[in-house]
Short mmCIF file of C-alpha atoms in Angstrom, two decimals:
data_model
loop_
_atom_site.label_atom_id
_atom_site.label_comp_id
_atom_site.label_asym_id
_atom_site.label_seq_id
_atom_site.Cartn_x
_atom_site.Cartn_y
_atom_site.Cartn_z
CA MET A 1 110.36 119.92 98.77
CA LEU A 2 108.90 119.44 95.16
CA ARG A 3 110.74 117.82 92.79
CA TRP A 4 111.49 119.42 90.03
CA GLY A 5 108.94 117.20 87.72
CA TRP A 6 106.34 119.47 89.85
CA LEU A 7 108.15 122.92 88.76
CA VAL A 8 108.73 122.02 85.43
CA LEU A 9 105.02 120.84 85.21
CA LEU A 10 103.44 123.72 86.78
CA THR A 11 106.32 126.66 84.96
CA GLY A 12 104.85 125.33 81.61
CA LEU A 13 101.17 125.15 82.01
CA VAL A 14 101.41 128.94 84.02
CA ALA A 15 103.06 129.41 80.41
CA LEU A 16 101.18 128.19 78.26
CA ALA A 17 97.93 130.20 80.31
CA LEU A 18 99.90 133.52 78.97
CA LEU A 19 100.60 132.16 75.69
CA LEU A 20 96.65 131.11 75.02
CA ALA A 21 95.09 134.23 76.23
CA TRP A 22 98.11 136.02 74.50
CA ALA A 23 96.58 133.72 71.52
CA ASP A 24 92.70 134.91 72.69
CA SER A 25 93.17 138.23 73.02
CA THR A 26 94.78 138.86 70.02
CA LEU A 27 94.43 136.56 67.10
CA PHE A 28 91.16 134.78 67.92
CA ARG A 29 89.68 137.89 69.49
CA PRO A 30 87.22 137.87 66.68
CA ALA A 31 85.36 134.93 67.59
CA PHE A 32 84.27 136.25 71.22
CA PRO A 33 80.73 138.03 71.77
CA GLN A 34 81.18 141.78 72.21
CA PRO A 35 77.57 142.62 73.55
CA PHE A 36 78.96 145.83 75.47
CA GLU A 37 81.70 147.49 73.24
CA PRO A 38 81.11 150.88 73.24
CA PRO A 39 79.84 152.44 69.91
CA ARG A 40 83.24 154.45 68.60
CA ARG A 41 82.59 158.14 67.41
CA THR A 42 84.20 158.48 64.39
CA GLY A 43 87.01 161.20 64.65
CA PHE A 44 86.46 160.89 68.75
CA ARG A 45 89.40 160.86 70.72
CA PRO A 46 89.10 159.79 74.36
CA PRO A 47 90.60 162.58 77.06
CA ALA A 48 94.42 162.09 78.65
CA PRO A 49 93.88 160.82 81.70
CA PRO A 50 94.23 163.32 85.11
CA ASP A 51 97.82 164.08 86.33
CA LEU A 52 97.61 161.82 89.64
CA PRO A 53 100.18 164.04 91.89
CA LEU A 54 100.38 161.41 94.28
CA VAL A 55 102.11 159.15 91.55
CA PRO A 56 105.40 159.61 92.15
CA PHE A 57 107.04 158.16 89.04
CA GLY A 58 105.30 159.05 85.43
CA ARG A 59 103.14 156.52 84.24
CA LEU A 60 103.20 153.10 83.19
CA GLU A 61 102.58 152.76 80.23
CA PHE A 62 102.90 149.74 78.33
CA ARG A 63 100.54 148.15 75.52
CA GLY A 64 102.52 145.69 74.73
CA LEU A 65 99.43 142.68 75.69
CA GLY A 66 97.10 144.90 75.13
CA ARG A 67 94.78 147.59 77.23
CA VAL A 68 94.08 146.64 80.89
CA GLY A 69 90.22 147.30 80.84
CA GLY A 70 87.67 145.52 78.45
CA LEU A 71 86.33 142.22 77.60
CA TYR A 72 88.83 139.64 76.36
CA THR A 73 91.82 141.44 76.24
CA PHE A 74 95.02 139.47 77.68
CA TRP A 75 94.97 140.81 81.22
CA TRP A 76 90.85 139.80 81.84
CA PHE A 77 91.53 136.50 80.44
CA LEU A 78 94.18 136.50 83.13
CA SER A 79 92.44 137.57 85.47
CA MET A 80 89.70 135.26 85.35
CA GLY A 81 92.36 132.19 85.46
CA ALA A 82 93.88 133.90 88.64
CA GLY A 83 89.91 134.76 89.65
CA LEU A 84 88.32 130.87 89.03
CA ILE A 85 92.36 129.98 90.79
CA LEU A 86 91.41 131.44 94.35
CA VAL A 87 88.15 130.90 94.46
CA THR A 88 88.76 126.79 94.06
CA LEU A 89 91.55 127.32 96.50
CA GLY A 90 89.67 128.96 98.82
CA VAL A 91 86.98 126.49 99.43
CA LEU A 92 89.66 123.69 98.90
CA VAL A 93 90.98 125.04 101.87
CA ALA A 94 87.94 126.21 103.90
CA MET A 95 85.70 122.73 103.60
CA PRO A 96 88.68 120.32 103.56
CA LEU A 97 86.60 117.38 104.89
CA ARG A 98 83.74 117.68 102.32
CA ILE A 99 85.71 117.55 99.49
CA ARG A 100 88.34 115.29 99.98
CA ARG A 101 85.12 113.06 100.26
CA ALA A 102 83.89 113.94 97.32
CA ALA A 103 86.98 113.87 95.24
CA GLU A 104 86.96 109.68 96.53
CA ARG A 105 84.59 109.39 94.80
CA VAL A 106 85.26 110.60 91.15
CA ARG A 107 86.86 107.45 89.12
CA PRO A 108 86.80 107.67 85.03
CA ALA A 109 83.96 104.88 85.23
CA THR A 110 81.60 107.50 87.64
CA LEU A 111 81.80 110.69 85.07
CA SER A 112 79.11 109.68 82.71
CA LEU A 113 76.28 108.99 85.72
CA VAL A 114 77.93 112.52 87.44
CA LEU A 115 77.58 114.79 83.63
CA ALA A 116 73.83 113.11 83.90
CA ALA A 117 73.59 114.62 87.55
CA GLY A 118 74.56 117.98 86.35
CA VAL A 119 72.67 118.25 83.52
CA ALA A 120 69.30 116.75 85.13
CA THR A 121 70.31 119.20 87.41
CA VAL A 122 70.67 122.26 85.29
CA LEU A 123 67.73 121.85 83.87
CA LEU A 124 66.00 121.71 86.97
CA GLY A 125 67.38 125.01 88.23
CA LEU A 126 66.18 126.48 85.37
CA ALA A 127 62.73 125.07 85.53
CA ALA A 128 62.57 126.27 89.33
CA THR A 129 63.85 130.24 87.70
CA VAL A 130 60.66 129.55 85.16
CA LEU A 131 58.86 128.73 87.84
CA LEU A 132 59.90 130.88 90.18
CA ARG A 133 59.51 134.02 88.33
CA VAL A 134 55.73 133.52 87.41
CA THR A 135 55.29 132.95 90.31
CA PHE A 136 56.59 136.82 91.47
CA VAL A 137 56.35 137.60 94.94
CA LEU A 138 58.88 133.90 94.64
CA LEU A 139 61.48 135.87 92.92
CA SER A 140 63.64 136.95 95.22
CA PHE A 141 64.60 133.54 95.60
CA VAL A 142 65.76 132.87 92.25
CA PRO A 143 69.05 134.57 92.89
CA VAL A 144 69.38 132.14 96.17
CA VAL A 145 68.68 129.47 93.78
CA TRP A 146 71.53 130.63 91.25
CA ALA A 147 73.47 130.97 94.35
CA ILE A 148 73.41 127.70 95.42
CA THR A 149 74.61 126.68 91.49
CA ALA A 150 77.36 128.74 91.68
CA PHE A 151 78.25 127.64 95.07
CA GLY A 152 77.35 123.89 93.55
CA ILE A 153 79.87 124.23 90.60
CA VAL A 154 82.47 125.82 92.71
CA PHE A 155 82.66 122.82 94.64
CA GLY A 156 82.62 120.60 92.54
CA MET A 157 85.48 121.91 90.79
CA ALA A 158 87.66 121.85 93.94
CA ALA A 159 86.73 118.16 94.19
CA LEU A 160 87.84 117.45 90.36
CA VAL A 161 90.77 119.84 90.70
CA LEU A 162 91.81 117.49 93.58
CA ALA A 163 91.30 113.95 91.96
CA PHE A 164 93.40 115.08 89.23
CA GLY A 165 96.28 116.47 91.32
CA ARG A 166 96.14 113.46 93.72
CA TRP A 167 96.48 111.14 89.77
CA LEU A 168 98.80 113.54 89.47
CA ARG A 169 101.31 113.15 92.34
CA SER A 170 100.55 109.34 92.12
CA LEU A 171 102.75 110.27 88.41
CA LEU A 172 105.12 112.99 89.30
CA GLY A 173 105.65 111.82 92.60
CA PRO A 174 105.12 113.68 96.54
CA ALA A 175 103.66 116.86 97.30
CA PRO A 176 101.38 119.27 99.00
CA PRO A 177 97.80 118.27 97.89
CA LEU A 178 97.50 122.14 97.22
CA VAL A 179 99.62 121.79 94.76
CA GLY A 180 98.30 118.73 92.58
CA ALA A 181 95.24 120.93 93.13
CA LEU A 182 96.83 123.66 91.71
CA ALA A 183 98.48 121.90 89.33
CA GLY A 184 94.96 120.94 88.54
CA LEU A 185 92.88 124.17 88.56
CA LEU A 186 96.14 125.32 85.60
CA VAL A 187 95.11 122.68 83.33
CA LEU A 188 91.38 123.66 84.14
CA VAL A 189 91.99 127.79 83.02
CA ASP A 190 94.42 126.35 80.48
CA LEU A 191 92.05 123.99 78.40
CA GLY A 192 89.66 127.03 78.81
CA LEU A 193 91.75 129.29 76.89
CA VAL A 194 91.66 127.07 74.02
CA PRO A 195 90.29 128.92 71.19
CA VAL A 196 86.71 128.37 70.25
CA ALA A 197 86.38 124.89 71.71
CA GLY A 198 87.47 126.73 75.64
CA PRO A 199 84.43 127.61 76.51
CA VAL A 200 82.73 124.42 75.55
CA ILE A 201 84.86 122.52 77.44
CA LEU A 202 84.83 124.78 80.58
CA VAL A 203 80.75 124.55 80.76
CA VAL A 204 81.06 120.70 80.38
CA VAL A 205 83.51 120.67 83.45
CA ALA A 206 81.56 122.75 85.64
CA VAL A 207 78.28 121.09 84.76
CA THR A 208 80.24 117.89 85.64
CA SER A 209 81.36 119.76 88.41
CA LEU A 210 77.34 120.41 89.73
CA GLY A 211 76.38 116.96 89.05
CA LEU A 212 79.20 115.05 91.38
CA ALA A 213 78.14 118.56 94.05
CA VAL A 214 74.68 117.23 93.97
CA LEU A 215 75.32 112.94 94.15
CA THR A 216 77.51 113.23 96.39
CA ARG A 217 75.54 115.76 98.37
CA VAL A 218 78.26 118.23 98.45
CA GLY A 219 80.62 115.63 99.77
CA SER A 220 78.42 114.18 102.67
CA PRO A 221 79.71 111.40 104.28
CA ALA A 222 76.50 108.84 103.44
CA GLY A 223 75.53 110.56 100.51
CA TRP A 224 71.70 110.91 99.96
CA SER A 225 70.75 108.38 102.66
CA LEU A 226 68.26 109.32 104.74
CA GLU A 227 69.00 106.31 107.05
CA GLU A 228 69.62 109.10 110.23
CA LEU A 229 66.12 109.58 110.14
CA ASN A 230 65.54 106.12 111.31
CA TRP A 231 65.95 105.15 114.67
CA MET B 1 114.55 89.53 136.87
CA ALA B 2 116.09 85.98 135.66
CA ALA B 3 116.55 84.98 131.65
CA VAL B 4 114.42 81.99 132.00
CA CYS B 5 111.80 84.02 133.47
CA MET B 6 111.86 86.52 130.90
CA HIS B 7 111.55 83.93 127.71
CA VAL B 8 108.75 82.64 130.33
CA ARG B 9 107.42 85.85 130.20
CA ASP B 10 107.00 86.41 126.61
CA GLN B 11 105.18 82.95 126.20
CA LEU B 12 102.32 83.83 128.21
CA GLU B 13 100.05 84.91 126.25
CA ALA B 14 100.94 82.31 123.79
CA LEU B 15 99.89 79.86 127.03
CA VAL B 16 96.94 81.75 127.98
CA ASP B 17 95.26 80.89 124.16
CA GLY B 18 95.74 78.29 123.97
CA GLU B 19 98.74 78.70 121.22
CA LEU B 20 101.80 77.22 123.28
CA GLY B 21 103.08 73.08 121.83
CA ASP B 22 102.28 70.80 124.78
CA GLU B 23 105.95 70.62 125.70
CA ARG B 24 106.86 74.16 125.69
CA ALA B 25 103.42 74.23 127.97
CA VAL B 26 104.30 71.62 130.01
CA GLU B 27 108.04 73.61 130.78
CA VAL B 28 106.73 76.87 131.10
CA ARG B 29 103.59 75.92 133.58
CA GLY B 30 106.71 74.23 135.78
CA HIS B 31 108.22 77.69 135.98
CA LEU B 32 105.52 78.90 137.01
CA ALA B 33 104.61 76.79 140.32
CA ASP B 34 108.30 77.56 141.32
CA CYS B 35 108.30 81.55 140.04
CA ALA B 36 106.67 83.14 142.59
CA VAL B 37 106.17 87.16 139.71
CA CYS B 38 105.63 85.16 136.55
CA ARG B 39 102.96 83.63 138.31
CA ALA B 40 101.40 86.81 139.28
CA HIS B 41 102.00 87.67 135.64
CA HIS B 42 100.43 84.83 134.68
CA ALA B 43 97.27 85.15 136.65
CA GLU B 44 96.67 89.29 135.28
CA ALA B 45 97.34 87.74 131.03
CA SER B 46 95.19 85.43 131.94
CA SER B 47 92.65 87.76 133.95
CA LEU B 48 92.29 89.84 130.94
CA PRO B 49 90.56 87.43 128.49
CA SER B 50 88.59 85.64 131.08
CA ARG B 51 87.05 89.13 131.77
CA LEU B 52 86.41 90.34 128.99
CA ALA B 53 84.50 87.06 127.72
CA ALA B 54 82.60 87.76 131.12
CA MET B 55 81.51 90.91 129.69
CA SER B 56 77.54 91.33 128.43
CA SER B 57 78.20 92.04 124.32
CA PRO B 58 75.37 95.19 123.70
CA GLU B 59 71.58 94.08 122.95
CA PRO B 60 71.30 95.05 119.00
CA SER B 61 69.00 97.79 118.21
CA PRO B 62 65.57 96.57 116.74
CA ALA B 63 66.64 98.38 113.47
CA LEU B 64 69.87 97.42 112.72
CA LEU B 65 68.76 93.79 111.35
CA GLY B 66 66.36 95.54 108.64
CA GLY B 67 68.41 98.81 107.90
CA VAL B 68 71.14 96.35 106.83
CA LEU B 69 68.73 93.73 104.97
CA ARG B 70 66.78 97.14 103.51
CA ARG B 71 71.26 98.08 102.21
CA VAL B 72 71.66 95.41 101.10
CA GLN B 73 68.71 94.48 98.95
CA ARG B 74 68.02 97.83 97.97
CA GLN B 75 67.68 97.65 94.21
CA ARG B 76 69.88 98.27 91.59
CA VAL B 77 69.26 100.65 88.52
CA GLY B 78 70.21 100.41 85.79
CA PRO B 79 71.50 101.74 82.71
CA LEU B 80 68.21 102.65 80.99
CA GLY B 81 67.19 103.78 84.60
CA LEU B 82 69.86 105.74 85.39
CA PHE B 83 70.22 106.98 81.48
CA GLY B 84 66.24 107.07 79.77
CA PRO B 85 65.44 110.08 81.62
CA LEU B 86 67.69 112.15 80.07
CA ALA B 87 65.98 111.99 76.59
CA VAL B 88 62.50 112.97 78.16
CA GLU B 89 64.70 115.93 79.47
CA VAL B 90 66.41 117.26 76.59
CA VAL B 91 62.61 116.64 74.15
CA LEU B 92 61.49 118.79 77.21
CA SER B 93 64.13 121.35 76.97
CA VAL B 94 64.49 121.36 72.95
CA VAL B 95 60.30 122.07 73.22
CA ALA B 96 60.92 124.96 75.94
CA LEU B 97 63.75 126.28 73.74
CA TRP B 98 61.97 126.20 70.38
CA TYR B 99 59.14 127.69 72.47
CA VAL B 100 61.59 130.99 73.32
CA SER B 101 62.40 130.85 70.32
CA GLY B 102 66.25 129.88 70.93
CA ILE B 103 68.95 130.84 72.95
CA ASN B 104 68.51 133.73 72.60
CA GLY B 105 65.05 133.24 74.01
CA LEU B 106 66.23 132.37 76.29
CA SER B 107 69.49 134.30 77.62
CA LEU B 108 66.31 137.11 77.30
CA LEU B 109 63.67 135.48 79.82
CA VAL B 110 67.10 135.10 82.01
CA GLN B 111 68.60 138.60 81.46
CA ARG B 112 64.34 139.82 82.40
CA THR B 113 64.52 137.85 85.10
CA ALA B 114 67.23 139.59 86.65
CA ALA B 115 66.26 142.99 85.47
CA ASP B 116 62.56 141.70 87.51
CA VAL B 117 65.27 140.85 90.67
CA ALA B 118 67.31 143.67 90.43
CA ALA B 119 64.20 146.04 90.01
CA MET B 120 62.43 143.74 93.14
CA ALA B 121 65.84 144.41 95.18
CA GLY B 122 66.06 147.85 94.26
CA TRP B 123 62.03 148.67 95.45
CA GLY B 124 63.18 146.75 98.66
CA VAL B 125 65.66 149.70 99.57
CA GLY B 126 63.15 152.44 98.50
CA ALA B 127 64.99 152.63 95.30
CA GLY B 128 62.73 151.94 92.49
CA ASP B 129 59.54 151.04 91.22
CA LEU B 130 58.72 147.25 91.27
CA PRO B 131 58.35 145.13 88.47
CA ASP B 132 55.59 144.59 86.96
CA PRO B 133 54.13 140.62 87.06
CA PRO B 134 55.42 138.75 84.01
CA ALA B 135 52.49 137.55 81.75
CA GLY B 136 52.21 133.45 82.50
CA ASP B 137 52.19 131.26 79.63
CA VAL B 138 50.52 127.99 80.03
CA PHE B 139 53.05 125.76 77.86
CA LEU B 140 56.05 127.26 79.19
CA LEU B 141 54.89 127.15 82.37
CA LEU B 142 52.75 123.10 81.34
CA VAL B 143 56.72 122.26 80.09
CA CYS B 144 58.70 123.59 82.73
CA GLY B 145 56.68 121.57 85.17
CA LEU B 146 57.49 119.00 83.29
CA LEU B 147 61.24 118.80 83.73
CA LEU B 148 61.00 119.61 87.29
CA VAL B 149 59.48 117.06 88.18
CA THR B 150 61.08 114.63 84.98
CA THR B 151 64.85 116.16 86.49
CA LEU B 152 64.25 115.43 90.42
CA TYR B 153 63.01 111.82 89.48
CA HIS B 154 66.01 111.50 87.45
CA LEU B 155 68.14 113.01 90.49
CA SER B 156 66.34 110.59 93.27
CA LEU B 157 67.49 107.59 90.40
CA LEU B 158 71.07 108.84 90.65
CA SER B 159 71.55 109.57 93.83
CA ARG B 160 70.54 106.12 94.70
CA GLN B 161 73.71 105.39 93.01
CA GLY B 162 75.46 107.82 94.90
CA PRO B 163 76.97 105.62 97.76
CA ARG B 164 77.78 103.32 95.65
CA LEU B 165 80.68 105.48 94.18
CA SER B 166 82.89 105.37 96.79
#
């Protein structure tokens, strides 16, 4: 059974995420670039939505938290956070042993090393993208490179939040590992929703996560040692 | 079973391992001389270590010693080796960024690449034209090639520290 400390922490983190999402979508919305905002014609009124005959009750119109669609709205921020949590927890459930091995190597003293590896990997990916593009024939490999990079980021992020959750468990008492990881993810979402600085924090965490995945060879037991080839 | 037998059997392992005091050992041996059941227990207990001692240990692999020595003697990479290449990477990145007109240029490059990939995918399913091959730029290729080599070398240095992270 979860202790009260965990329930208070999780509830507080969710409440903070809601508050930050609201602040981002209202007070700080102009700070976000909006390249996909369609130009609005003056005097143009959007057509009324068609009546849906199968809806058993009237259309729910609640505009207190802004419109549902569009970039940088309240619901957009929440769905991004929920998506990040779901994807990361999914990877955590799918590859628990490898993620645990990677998480065991996360220590404050090694974070600079991991970050350096992440920076080098990002630059390697960019350089490889330019070179693959010029070869033209190998252009099809570019999405593969990007997909592997994205997977490395999610994997490393899962390892980071698992390690963070373990540290939280040492403070707040026993709890299932996934609850600890969920708390770590909520902290990450909250940090990402901090106005202006949030995206920068997320980029740093993503680069560090990528570095962790690369350095541990996606949680391989022997790391990058090639001793297995020598028998 | 007599209480003395239970007491003796508790001390049989210590007797076999030679960890029993001299006085107590004489007493236990005296009981063993009189009690056939305890003697049988003693024979069983003393046979296991002797069987284990008689077993031949497997021959170690010829590569074992070399592998251990390689791991022990592997040179440790210093902070300069770990973080020095980062400076070269940053310089190359800044040069590349300057050459493609900053972040916007880089973003445009990535967007064009994505558009080319999408066009190629569309061409593959017969739903569009093949994109034009991009014009090569020798300077950018040179910088990216150098960046590729530097980052690979840097990652190889960092990965040597990988196992030590645990």
